[in-house]
Structures are given as structure tokens and as C-alpha cells.
GROMACS .gro file of C-alpha atoms in nm:
model
  437
    1MET     CA    1   1.631   0.736   2.865
    2SER     CA    2   1.847   0.422   2.922
    3PHE     CA    3   2.157   0.621   2.817
    4TRP     CA    4   2.104   0.880   3.090
    5ARG     CA    5   2.025   0.608   3.343
    6HIS     CA    6   2.352   0.434   3.254
    7ARG     CA    7   2.547   0.759   3.297
    8ARG     CA    8   2.391   0.808   3.643
    9ARG     CA    9   2.487   0.455   3.745
   10GLU     CA   10   2.844   0.513   3.626
   11ALA     CA   11   2.859   0.838   3.824
   12ASP     CA   12   2.718   0.663   4.134
   13LEU     CA   13   2.977   0.385   4.101
   14GLU     CA   14   3.258   0.638   4.066
   15GLU     CA   15   3.134   0.826   4.372
   16GLU     CA   16   3.101   0.507   4.578
   17VAL     CA   17   3.458   0.395   4.498
   18ARG     CA   18   3.595   0.741   4.573
   19SER     CA   19   3.404   0.761   4.905
   20HIS     CA   20   3.525   0.417   5.009
   21LEU     CA   21   3.890   0.509   4.938
   22GLU     CA   22   3.857   0.840   5.122
   23MET     CA   23   3.699   0.671   5.424
   24ALA     CA   24   3.972   0.404   5.440
   25ALA     CA   25   4.246   0.669   5.406
   26ARG     CA   26   4.085   0.884   5.676
   27GLU     CA   27   4.070   0.590   5.919
   28ARG     CA   28   4.439   0.519   5.862
   29ALA     CA   29   4.527   0.886   5.908
   30GLU     CA   30   4.337   0.889   6.239
   31ARG     CA   31   4.553   0.597   6.351
   32GLY     CA   32   4.863   0.813   6.294
   33GLU     CA   33   4.968   0.736   5.937
   34LYS     CA   34   5.077   1.015   5.708
   35GLU     CA   35   4.814   1.136   5.459
   36GLU     CA   36   4.992   1.023   5.141
   37GLU     CA   37   5.089   0.688   5.291
   38ALA     CA   38   4.732   0.640   5.414
   39LYS     CA   39   4.593   0.700   5.062
   40ARG     CA   40   4.842   0.460   4.903
   41ALA     CA   41   4.770   0.193   5.163
   42ALA     CA   42   4.394   0.237   5.116
   43ARG     CA   43   4.423   0.192   4.739
   44ARG     CA   44   4.652  -0.108   4.785
   45GLU     CA   45   4.408  -0.268   5.029
   46PHE     CA   46   4.110  -0.194   4.800
   47GLY     CA   47   4.278  -0.362   4.503
   48ASN     CA   48   4.245  -0.294   4.128
   49VAL     CA   49   3.988  -0.016   4.099
   50GLU     CA   50   3.914  -0.078   3.730
   51LEU     CA   51   3.871  -0.451   3.792
   52VAL     CA   52   3.617  -0.376   4.067
   53LYS     CA   53   3.432  -0.149   3.826
   54GLU     CA   54   3.429  -0.417   3.555
   55VAL     CA   55   3.294  -0.680   3.799
   56THR     CA   56   3.023  -0.437   3.907
   57ARG     CA   57   2.928  -0.360   3.546
   58ASP     CA   58   2.909  -0.734   3.472
   59ARG     CA   59   2.649  -0.762   3.747
   60TRP     CA   60   2.452  -0.483   3.580
   61GLY     CA   61   2.431  -0.698   3.267
   62ARG     CA   62   2.572  -0.434   3.028
   63ARG     CA   63   2.929  -0.555   3.000
   64TRP     CA   64   2.859  -0.741   2.674
   65LEU     CA   65   2.760  -0.413   2.509
   66GLU     CA   66   3.081  -0.245   2.615
   67ASN     CA   67   3.285  -0.545   2.497
   68LEU     CA   68   3.108  -0.531   2.162
   69TYR     CA   69   3.189  -0.163   2.128
   70GLU     CA   70   3.553  -0.227   2.215
   71ASP     CA   71   3.576  -0.517   1.969
   72ALA     CA   72   3.420  -0.308   1.691
   73ARG     CA   73   3.652  -0.015   1.755
   74PHE     CA   74   3.957  -0.239   1.761
   75GLY     CA   75   3.834  -0.421   1.448
   76LEU     CA   76   3.800  -0.093   1.258
   77ARG     CA   77   4.152   0.001   1.357
   78VAL     CA   78   4.292  -0.336   1.247
   79LEU     CA   79   4.105  -0.334   0.914
   80GLY     CA   80   4.214   0.023   0.854
   81LYS     CA   81   4.576  -0.085   0.882
   82SER     CA   82   4.523  -0.335   0.595
   83PRO     CA   83   4.338  -0.129   0.331
   84GLY     CA   84   4.433  -0.364   0.047
   85PHE     CA   85   4.292  -0.673   0.217
   86THR     CA   86   3.982  -0.483   0.331
   87ALA     CA   87   3.911  -0.346  -0.017
   88VAL     CA   88   3.954  -0.688  -0.184
   89ALA     CA   89   3.728  -0.856   0.073
   90ILE     CA   90   3.451  -0.597   0.040
   91LEU     CA   91   3.473  -0.593  -0.340
   92THR     CA   92   3.460  -0.974  -0.358
   93LEU     CA   93   3.147  -0.988  -0.144
   94ALA     CA   94   2.990  -0.693  -0.326
   95ILE     CA   95   3.021  -0.855  -0.669
   96GLY     CA   96   2.891  -1.192  -0.550
   97ILE     CA   97   2.602  -1.056  -0.344
   98GLY     CA   98   2.516  -0.782  -0.592
   99ALA     CA   99   2.496  -1.017  -0.890
  100ASN     CA  100   2.274  -1.262  -0.704
  101THR     CA  101   2.047  -0.987  -0.576
  102ALA     CA  102   2.010  -0.827  -0.919
  103ILE     CA  103   1.921  -1.159  -1.086
  104PHE     CA  104   1.677  -1.248  -0.809
  105SER     CA  105   1.512  -0.908  -0.844
  106LEU     CA  106   1.444  -0.986  -1.210
  107LEU     CA  107   1.304  -1.327  -1.118
  108ASP     CA  108   1.091  -1.173  -0.846
  109GLY     CA  109   0.936  -0.925  -1.086
  110LEU     CA  110   0.889  -1.184  -1.359
  111GLU     CA  111   0.766  -1.487  -1.170
  112LEU     CA  112   0.722  -1.440  -0.796
  113ARG     CA  113   0.581  -1.096  -0.724
  114ASN     CA  114   0.204  -1.053  -0.732
  115LEU     CA  115   0.035  -0.750  -0.881
  116PRO     CA  116   0.001  -0.455  -0.639
  117VAL     CA  117  -0.380  -0.470  -0.651
  118PRO     CA  118  -0.641  -0.585  -0.396
  119HIS     CA  119  -0.655  -0.967  -0.372
  120PRO     CA  120  -0.440  -1.052  -0.677
  121GLU     CA  121  -0.488  -1.422  -0.601
  122GLN     CA  122  -0.849  -1.387  -0.723
  123LEU     CA  123  -0.743  -1.286  -1.074
  124VAL     CA  124  -0.764  -1.547  -1.351
  125ARG     CA  125  -0.646  -1.507  -1.711
  126PHE     CA  126  -0.816  -1.694  -1.994
  127GLY     CA  127  -0.757  -1.712  -2.367
  128ALA     CA  128  -0.750  -1.943  -2.667
  129HIS     CA  129  -0.423  -2.088  -2.793
  130ILE     CA  130  -0.301  -2.343  -3.046
  131PRO     CA  131  -0.121  -2.641  -2.886
  132GLY     CA  132   0.252  -2.577  -2.898
  133ASN     CA  133   0.205  -2.200  -2.897
  134ASP     CA  134   0.186  -2.026  -2.560
  135TYR     CA  135   0.025  -1.710  -2.697
  136ALA     CA  136  -0.336  -1.707  -2.570
  137ALA     CA  137  -0.585  -1.446  -2.686
  138LEU     CA  138  -0.952  -1.406  -2.775
  139SER     CA  139  -1.154  -1.233  -3.040
  140LEU     CA  140  -1.404  -0.975  -2.921
  141PRO     CA  141  -1.705  -1.207  -2.987
  142MET     CA  142  -1.528  -1.491  -2.799
  143PHE     CA  143  -1.470  -1.269  -2.498
  144GLN     CA  144  -1.829  -1.144  -2.497
  145GLU     CA  145  -1.974  -1.497  -2.518
  146LEU     CA  146  -1.750  -1.631  -2.240
  147SER     CA  147  -1.830  -1.331  -2.020
  148ARG     CA  148  -2.204  -1.379  -2.066
  149GLY     CA  149  -2.198  -1.755  -2.006
  150GLN     CA  150  -1.965  -1.777  -1.706
  151LYS     CA  151  -2.083  -1.792  -1.342
  152VAL     CA  152  -1.749  -1.807  -1.164
  153PHE     CA  153  -1.632  -1.446  -1.194
  154SER     CA  154  -1.769  -1.140  -1.021
  155GLY     CA  155  -1.649  -0.945  -1.323
  156THR     CA  156  -1.441  -0.984  -1.639
  157PHE     CA  157  -1.224  -0.736  -1.824
  158ALA     CA  158  -1.020  -0.723  -2.144
  159TRP     CA  159  -0.729  -0.529  -2.288
  160TRP     CA  160  -0.489  -0.522  -2.577
  161PRO     CA  161  -0.123  -0.544  -2.471
  162ASP     CA  162   0.116  -0.254  -2.476
  163ILE     CA  163   0.233  -0.106  -2.805
  164VAL     CA  164   0.513   0.150  -2.807
  165PHE     CA  165   0.400   0.465  -2.988
  166ASP     CA  166   0.534   0.815  -3.033
  167ALA     CA  167   0.342   1.047  -2.803
  168GLU     CA  168   0.337   1.417  -2.887
  169ILE     CA  169   0.332   1.627  -2.570
  170ASP     CA  170   0.318   2.004  -2.610
  171GLY     CA  171   0.500   1.980  -2.941
  172SER     CA  172   0.775   1.738  -2.829
  173LEU     CA  173   0.787   1.363  -2.895
  174ALA     CA  174   0.832   1.091  -2.634
  175ARG     CA  175   0.808   0.713  -2.644
  176ALA     CA  176   0.511   0.573  -2.452
  177ASP     CA  177   0.379   0.226  -2.369
  178VAL     CA  178   0.016   0.244  -2.478
  179TRP     CA  179  -0.251  -0.004  -2.369
  180GLY     CA  180  -0.616  -0.039  -2.462
  181VAL     CA  181  -0.855  -0.140  -2.181
  182ASP     CA  182  -1.228  -0.183  -2.141
  183ASN     CA  183  -1.437   0.010  -1.892
  184ASN     CA  184  -1.423  -0.277  -1.636
  185PHE     CA  185  -1.043  -0.285  -1.628
  186TYR     CA  186  -0.974  -0.024  -1.363
  187ARG     CA  187  -1.273  -0.119  -1.151
  188GLU     CA  188  -1.180  -0.489  -1.132
  189LEU     CA  189  -0.819  -0.402  -1.044
  190GLY     CA  190  -0.932  -0.165  -0.768
  191ALA     CA  191  -0.774   0.145  -0.923
  192VAL     CA  192  -0.874   0.497  -0.822
  193PRO     CA  193  -0.778   0.824  -0.993
  194GLU     CA  194  -0.521   1.067  -0.858
  195VAL     CA  195  -0.683   1.345  -1.057
  196GLY     CA  196  -0.974   1.341  -1.300
  197ARG     CA  197  -1.156   1.013  -1.362
  198LEU     CA  198  -1.103   0.669  -1.514
  199PHE     CA  199  -1.292   0.504  -1.800
  200ASP     CA  200  -1.664   0.430  -1.777
  201SER     CA  201  -1.924   0.281  -2.012
  202GLU     CA  202  -1.972   0.612  -2.192
  203ASP     CA  203  -1.613   0.600  -2.318
  204GLU     CA  204  -1.665   0.286  -2.526
  205ASN     CA  205  -1.929   0.106  -2.728
  206LEU     CA  206  -1.811  -0.248  -2.785
  207SER     CA  207  -2.118  -0.347  -2.986
  208ALA     CA  208  -2.045  -0.070  -3.237
  209ASN     CA  209  -1.669  -0.096  -3.185
  210ALA     CA  210  -1.657   0.278  -3.124
  211ALA     CA  211  -1.479   0.477  -2.857
  212ALA     CA  212  -1.435   0.829  -2.737
  213GLN     CA  213  -1.086   0.958  -2.805
  214VAL     CA  214  -0.988   0.992  -2.440
  215ALA     CA  215  -0.681   0.877  -2.247
  216VAL     CA  216  -0.573   0.801  -1.890
  217LEU     CA  217  -0.211   0.857  -1.784
  218SER     CA  218  -0.006   0.668  -1.529
  219TYR     CA  219   0.120   0.859  -1.227
  220GLY     CA  220   0.483   0.823  -1.337
  221PHE     CA  221   0.413   0.942  -1.692
  222TRP     CA  222   0.216   1.238  -1.555
  223GLN     CA  223   0.504   1.335  -1.326
  224SER     CA  224   0.783   1.289  -1.581
  225ARG     CA  225   0.609   1.442  -1.886
  226TYR     CA  226   0.373   1.697  -1.731
  227GLY     CA  227   0.551   1.775  -1.405
  228GLY     CA  228   0.249   1.664  -1.203
  229ALA     CA  229   0.047   1.965  -1.323
  230ALA     CA  230  -0.314   1.953  -1.203
  231ASP     CA  231  -0.436   2.124  -1.521
  232VAL     CA  232  -0.340   1.820  -1.733
  233ILE     CA  233  -0.708   1.724  -1.746
  234ARG     CA  234  -0.868   1.808  -2.083
  235LYS     CA  235  -0.528   1.862  -2.245
  236THR     CA  236  -0.468   1.695  -2.580
  237LEU     CA  237  -0.217   1.412  -2.617
  238LYS     CA  238  -0.134   1.285  -2.965
  239ILE     CA  239  -0.061   0.913  -2.998
  240ASP     CA  240   0.091   0.825  -3.337
  241GLY     CA  241  -0.051   1.156  -3.462
  242ILE     CA  242  -0.407   1.086  -3.336
  243PRO     CA  243  -0.540   1.332  -3.074
  244PHE     CA  244  -0.677   1.206  -2.741
  245THR     CA  245  -0.817   1.414  -2.455
  246ILE     CA  246  -0.666   1.336  -2.115
  247ILE     CA  247  -0.943   1.262  -1.862
  248GLY     CA  248  -0.751   1.125  -1.564
  249VAL     CA  249  -0.436   1.002  -1.392
  250THR     CA  250  -0.404   0.678  -1.196
  251ARG     CA  251  -0.289   0.690  -0.835
  252LYS     CA  252   0.078   0.648  -0.747
  253GLY     CA  253   0.181   0.284  -0.717
  254PHE     CA  254  -0.076   0.144  -0.961
  255THR     CA  255   0.111  -0.053  -1.225
  256GLY     CA  256  -0.183  -0.225  -1.390
  257LEU     CA  257  -0.097  -0.569  -1.523
  258SER     CA  258   0.273  -0.544  -1.447
  259ALA     CA  259   0.419  -0.597  -1.102
  260TYR     CA  260   0.701  -0.352  -1.165
  261MET     CA  261   0.635  -0.128  -1.470
  262GLU     CA  262   0.360   0.131  -1.516
  263MET     CA  263   0.126   0.154  -1.815
  264ASP     CA  264   0.217   0.497  -1.953
  265VAL     CA  265  -0.106   0.566  -2.140
  266THR     CA  266  -0.432   0.371  -2.156
  267LEU     CA  267  -0.700   0.418  -2.421
  268PRO     CA  268  -1.052   0.274  -2.453
  269LEU     CA  269  -1.052  -0.078  -2.593
  270PRO     CA  270  -1.202   0.004  -2.938
  271ALA     CA  271  -0.935   0.272  -2.997
  272ARG     CA  272  -0.729  -0.010  -3.148
  273GLN     CA  273  -0.913   0.047  -3.477
  274LEU     CA  274  -0.751   0.390  -3.510
  275PHE     CA  275  -0.400   0.253  -3.548
  276GLY     CA  276  -0.440   0.054  -3.870
  277GLY     CA  277  -0.277  -0.270  -3.966
  278GLU     CA  278  -0.576  -0.383  -4.173
  279ALA     CA  279  -0.760  -0.223  -4.466
  280ASP     CA  280  -1.081  -0.204  -4.263
  281MET     CA  281  -0.965  -0.212  -3.901
  282GLN     CA  282  -1.312  -0.167  -3.756
  283LYS     CA  283  -1.445  -0.472  -3.940
  284TYR     CA  284  -1.130  -0.670  -3.856
  285LEU     CA  285  -1.170  -0.616  -3.482
  286GLN     CA  286  -1.525  -0.754  -3.498
  287ARG     CA  287  -1.422  -1.072  -3.679
  288ARG     CA  288  -1.478  -1.392  -3.486
  289ALA     CA  289  -1.136  -1.532  -3.574
  290ALA     CA  290  -0.935  -1.215  -3.503
  291ARG     CA  291  -0.778  -1.293  -3.166
  292TRP     CA  292  -0.642  -0.958  -3.051
  293LEU     CA  293  -0.767  -0.938  -2.691
  294GLN     CA  294  -0.624  -1.050  -2.359
  295ALA     CA  295  -0.886  -1.129  -2.096
  296ALA     CA  296  -0.915  -1.195  -1.723
  297GLY     CA  297  -1.173  -1.218  -1.450
  298ARG     CA  298  -1.196  -1.189  -1.073
  299LEU     CA  299  -1.314  -1.504  -0.896
  300ARG     CA  300  -1.626  -1.490  -0.685
  301PRO     CA  301  -1.572  -1.558  -0.313
  302GLY     CA  302  -1.529  -1.931  -0.251
  303VAL     CA  303  -1.462  -2.019  -0.616
  304THR     CA  304  -1.130  -2.186  -0.697
  305LEU     CA  305  -0.914  -2.172  -1.007
  306GLU     CA  306  -0.996  -2.536  -1.085
  307GLN     CA  307  -1.368  -2.463  -1.070
  308ALA     CA  308  -1.322  -2.168  -1.305
  309ARG     CA  309  -1.117  -2.382  -1.543
  310ALA     CA  310  -1.387  -2.652  -1.543
  311GLN     CA  311  -1.675  -2.412  -1.605
  312LEU     CA  312  -1.507  -2.213  -1.881
  313GLY     CA  313  -1.388  -2.539  -2.035
  314SER     CA  314  -1.748  -2.661  -2.056
  315LEU     CA  315  -1.850  -2.342  -2.240
  316TRP     CA  316  -1.560  -2.341  -2.482
  317PRO     CA  317  -1.650  -2.616  -2.737
  318GLU     CA  318  -1.984  -2.459  -2.823
  319ILE     CA  319  -1.840  -2.107  -2.841
  320ARG     CA  320  -1.552  -2.226  -3.058
  321GLN     CA  321  -1.794  -2.400  -3.293
  322GLU     CA  322  -2.012  -2.091  -3.320
  323MET     CA  323  -1.708  -1.875  -3.391
  324VAL     CA  324  -1.588  -2.075  -3.694
  325PRO     CA  325  -1.595  -1.824  -3.981
  326PRO     CA  326  -1.770  -1.946  -4.298
  327ASP     CA  327  -1.486  -1.843  -4.530
  328LYS     CA  328  -1.223  -2.070  -4.374
  329THR     CA  329  -1.050  -2.333  -4.587
  330PHE     CA  330  -1.043  -2.693  -4.471
  331ALA     CA  331  -0.684  -2.660  -4.343
  332ASP     CA  332  -0.758  -2.332  -4.164
  333LEU     CA  333  -1.074  -2.486  -4.022
  334GLY     CA  334  -0.874  -2.769  -3.868
  335ARG     CA  335  -0.635  -2.525  -3.701
  336PHE     CA  336  -0.926  -2.319  -3.573
  337ARG     CA  337  -1.089  -2.625  -3.420
  338ASP     CA  338  -0.758  -2.710  -3.252
  339LEU     CA  339  -0.786  -2.394  -3.044
  340GLN     CA  340  -0.784  -2.477  -2.675
  341LEU     CA  341  -0.887  -2.256  -2.386
  342LYS     CA  342  -0.606  -2.176  -2.143
  343VAL     CA  343  -0.716  -2.076  -1.793
  344GLU     CA  344  -0.442  -1.980  -1.546
  345SER     CA  345  -0.375  -1.763  -1.246
  346GLY     CA  346  -0.344  -1.394  -1.323
  347ALA     CA  347  -0.187  -1.297  -0.990
  348THR     CA  348   0.140  -1.199  -1.159
  349GLY     CA  349  -0.027  -1.019  -1.449
  350GLU     CA  350   0.150  -0.979  -1.780
  351ALA     CA  351   0.456  -1.156  -1.642
  352SER     CA  352   0.284  -1.485  -1.724
  353LEU     CA  353   0.337  -1.415  -2.097
  354LEU     CA  354   0.713  -1.377  -2.046
  355ARG     CA  355   0.761  -1.649  -1.787
  356LYS     CA  356   0.824  -1.944  -2.017
  357ARG     CA  357   1.055  -1.740  -2.235
  358PHE     CA  358   1.280  -1.590  -1.970
  359SER     CA  359   1.236  -1.770  -1.636
  360GLN     CA  360   1.449  -2.075  -1.722
  361PRO     CA  361   1.745  -1.868  -1.851
  362LEU     CA  362   1.720  -1.648  -1.542
  363TYR     CA  363   1.725  -1.952  -1.314
  364ILE     CA  364   2.036  -2.075  -1.495
  365VAL     CA  365   2.202  -1.734  -1.457
  366LEU     CA  366   2.099  -1.728  -1.089
  367ALA     CA  367   2.260  -2.070  -1.036
  368ILE     CA  368   2.579  -1.953  -1.207
  369SER     CA  369   2.591  -1.634  -1.000
  370GLY     CA  370   2.533  -1.847  -0.689
  371LEU     CA  371   2.839  -2.053  -0.779
  372VAL     CA  372   3.032  -1.730  -0.831
  373LEU     CA  373   2.930  -1.617  -0.481
  374LEU     CA  374   3.033  -1.956  -0.338
  375VAL     CA  375   3.375  -1.934  -0.505
  376ALA     CA  376   3.411  -1.576  -0.382
  377CYS     CA  377   3.332  -1.682  -0.025
  378VAL     CA  378   3.583  -1.970  -0.042
  379ASN     CA  379   3.853  -1.737  -0.173
  380LEU     CA  380   3.772  -1.483   0.096
  381ALA     CA  381   3.789  -1.755   0.363
  382ASN     CA  382   4.134  -1.855   0.237
  383LEU     CA  383   4.246  -1.492   0.248
  384MET     CA  384   4.124  -1.458   0.606
  385LEU     CA  385   4.298  -1.781   0.710
  386ALA     CA  386   4.624  -1.657   0.560
  387ARG     CA  387   4.579  -1.324   0.734
  388ALA     CA  388   4.506  -1.498   1.066
  389ALA     CA  389   4.829  -1.699   1.029
  390SER     CA  390   5.024  -1.378   0.975
  391ARG     CA  391   4.877  -1.242   1.301
  392SER     CA  392   4.990  -1.538   1.512
  393HIS     CA  393   5.247  -1.326   1.696
  394GLU     CA  394   4.980  -1.067   1.780
  395MET     CA  395   4.750  -1.339   1.915
  396ALA     CA  396   5.031  -1.489   2.123
  397VAL     CA  397   5.103  -1.151   2.282
  398ARG     CA  398   4.734  -1.096   2.359
  399ALA     CA  399   4.709  -1.442   2.513
  400ALA     CA  400   5.019  -1.372   2.725
  401LEU     CA  401   4.855  -1.052   2.849
  402GLY     CA  402   4.555  -1.249   2.975
  403ALA     CA  403   4.313  -1.260   2.683
  404GLY     CA  404   4.129  -1.592   2.679
  405ARG     CA  405   4.070  -1.806   2.371
  406ALA     CA  406   3.702  -1.708   2.362
  407ARG     CA  407   3.798  -1.339   2.373
  408ILE     CA  408   4.034  -1.376   2.077
  409VAL     CA  409   3.780  -1.578   1.875
  410ARG     CA  410   3.516  -1.315   1.948
  411GLN     CA  411   3.745  -1.043   1.817
  412MET     CA  412   3.811  -1.237   1.496
  413LEU     CA  413   3.438  -1.298   1.449
  414THR     CA  414   3.369  -0.929   1.501
  415GLU     CA  415   3.611  -0.839   1.223
  416SER     CA  416   3.448  -1.097   0.994
  417VAL     CA  417   3.101  -0.961   1.066
  418MET     CA  418   3.217  -0.607   0.994
  419LEU     CA  419   3.357  -0.717   0.657
  420SER     CA  420   3.033  -0.903   0.581
  421VAL     CA  421   2.818  -0.601   0.663
  422ALA     CA  422   3.035  -0.371   0.451
  423GLY     CA  423   3.031  -0.620   0.161
  424THR     CA  424   2.653  -0.660   0.187
  425LEU     CA  425   2.596  -0.285   0.177
  426ALA     CA  426   2.827  -0.251  -0.123
  427GLY     CA  427   2.648  -0.545  -0.287
  428TRP     CA  428   2.310  -0.379  -0.232
  429VAL     CA  429   2.438  -0.062  -0.402
  430PHE     CA  430   2.573  -0.270  -0.691
  431ALA     CA  431   2.244  -0.463  -0.725
  432HIS     CA  432   2.040  -0.142  -0.718
  433TRP     CA  433   2.257   0.004  -0.993
  434ALA     CA  434   2.250  -0.316  -1.202
  435SER     CA  435   1.872  -0.364  -1.179
  436HIS     CA  436   1.808  -0.003  -1.286
  437ALA     CA  437   2.074   0.016  -1.555
   0.00000   0.00000   0.00000
């Protein structure tokens, strides 16, 4: 709408100038002057037509937009005449910006980004660990006792972390990240199915350590391996040669306990016994000292992390004492009694397990890449100063033709901004490629 209004105003201005010149020429002709002489005299008396138009446009308040357009067009022409300089400048900025963006993206996913679930700040992870070892986990009896005794969570849930298995899909093999979760997992994380259903209490029996052989797929795994077919429900998926019936698919965007990576396949919690590792896996998973579970809870409204830490900490000594297995040696018993309960925010999900291992190196790499960007900017500034010195004759000519100092500075700034925008776009492409490589 504003474009058409501007065109009408331009047309009205053109018509007004033309009418004024015709009227002045006609008055002179009526006084006896020849027609051509009258027109020339009228134009001479009126003055510079284009200058009058520019003054009028300035009063409209749109002159800055036209100047910007002219500066950008001239800047493109100037940069196009120096393709070598332009390419070096854009490439320098692209490498510096792209490297920093790629490293920050990794840090964001590892340490800063919250889980894409409702109210991630309410999630709290808890587990037992030996001092000096960051790995925190619980045995099934420990988790059950803590869940029964606590009053700070509206609900608790447990899982075993991802294990990469071979998944057989319609006769072909594919690698899949497989997780085991209890029937509260999806409910506490606010997940809903895209098709089918998610786990419920009928799919597991923790007291008997038994589970139905059913599976839930992530949206991405469903799309990439099954083409998003709606008839995937009740199909058989073999994990490490063991058949599971597919009962559902999570909705697009649900990444579970990772802020950036989907859980390909989830199985009921007790399905862990099917994958061996011990002579009697079922009995092993029920052992009090077998810490194979990760656990978390969702805080009740008004409850803080410190309150949760205090309450769980008060329950822990008695639970730890009750969980001491009778067959432990004196040395093993001492290590078992050294177990401490770690309670921390679960807003970033599984990233908390990797944070201490990778966050410090990533910060160091980010600092180094920041220095690289700084050096690149300094080098680019030197290049632009040298280029400006080589254009001194051009600037002198423009100043002689009436261009003010502010006008010349504005033109130089416009060229710098154009290079910065081009370098930023190239850096974004580089960062996108690097973070997905």
C-alpha cells in the first residue's frame, strides 16, 4: 500500500513541476516572448528541477530510504569491481563466524538448552555415586524405596541409558539407540503418541521384573526406517535378534532426555534382562547393589531443588543401610557405605552426564575460535584501511563534486555492512554444515 502511495506522490510532484513550468512559459509568451525562449527562461527562473524534487522528498521523510538504496547499489558495483578483495573478506568472516557458531551450538545442546518438554525446570535427577566418580545410578530396590518415601515429587520415573543395538527391520539391519523406560516416563515428560499408544502399567511388572515385548519408536526413526507408514503398529521389530511388537510412535519434536537427539527405540524397563551380560540377568536386575537405573522426578508446585535435595538426603542413609547385601566383603562394604546421593537439576536431561567430560574442552575451543575471529576481524580491518587508502583519489573527486564528509563515510559504512552481512550468511552456512557433519 505504501509503495503505491509513494508512486502517486511522485506522479503528483512531477505533474506539479510540469504545470508550474508550463504556466510560467505561457505567461512569458503572452508578454510577447517566443515559445522556445519562454520555456528556457521559465526553466532558468525555476532553477534546478531535480534539486527541487530532492528538497520536496526530504520534507516527505523518505529521502533516507532512497539514499540507502543508492549507497547499496553503488556499494555492490564497487565490491563487484574488486572480486578478490570481496571473496577474501567474506571467506575470512565466514570461517571466524562459522567456527564460533558451530562450537556454541555444541555447547548449547550440551549445557545450556533445556529439554523440549513442559516445564523442564521442574525435573530433578537423583542417583547414588561414589565420591570421585560422577556416574550416579540406582538399583531397582533403591529407586522403589526412594519413590515411596519422598514427598517432594508429583511423580518419579526411571530408565536405563541408550545402548546401540542392531535393529532388524523387514529383513534389513540398522543401528538404533535403544532405551528402556518405565511406564511413568512418557507421562512425566508430557509426551503424546503420533500414532498408536505409549507404555502403560500393563507393559511392565517391576515387582516380577517382567515386561511385555513391545516397543515405541521415535518420530524420526519411524520416518527414516518405515517411511511414516501408518500400518507400522503391530509390526515386529527385532532388537539384537529379539522380537518386539511396535505399539506406538512419539510425536514429532519429542527427544526424550536429550535436548537435540531422539531416542530411536524405547522398550519397557524390565526388557533389560533380555540382553544378557550376567548368567541370571533377571536375578541380577533385582539385586540391591546392582546400580543400573537412572532416575528423575518432577517437583511438586512450590517445591525447590534444595528442598528436594534435603528430603531425599534424609531418606538416603536408612535406604543405603537396608540395601547392603549380606554377601559383601569388608572392603566392598566400606565402598558401598561410601555411596552418596546426588540430586541435581534435570532440565538439560542426559546432557548432565556428559557436561563435566566435554564442557570444559568445548569452552577452551570456543575461546580459541573467538581469538581466531578477533584476528580475522583485525586482518580484515587492515585490508579495508589499505583499500580505503588506495581509493583516496576517488574520494577527493567525490568531495570536489560536492559530496560531504558524512556522505562519504556513510558510503564506506554501507560497503562494510554489506560485507558483514555476506560474511555472516556464509558463516551460518558453514556452521550449519559443520554442526551436522
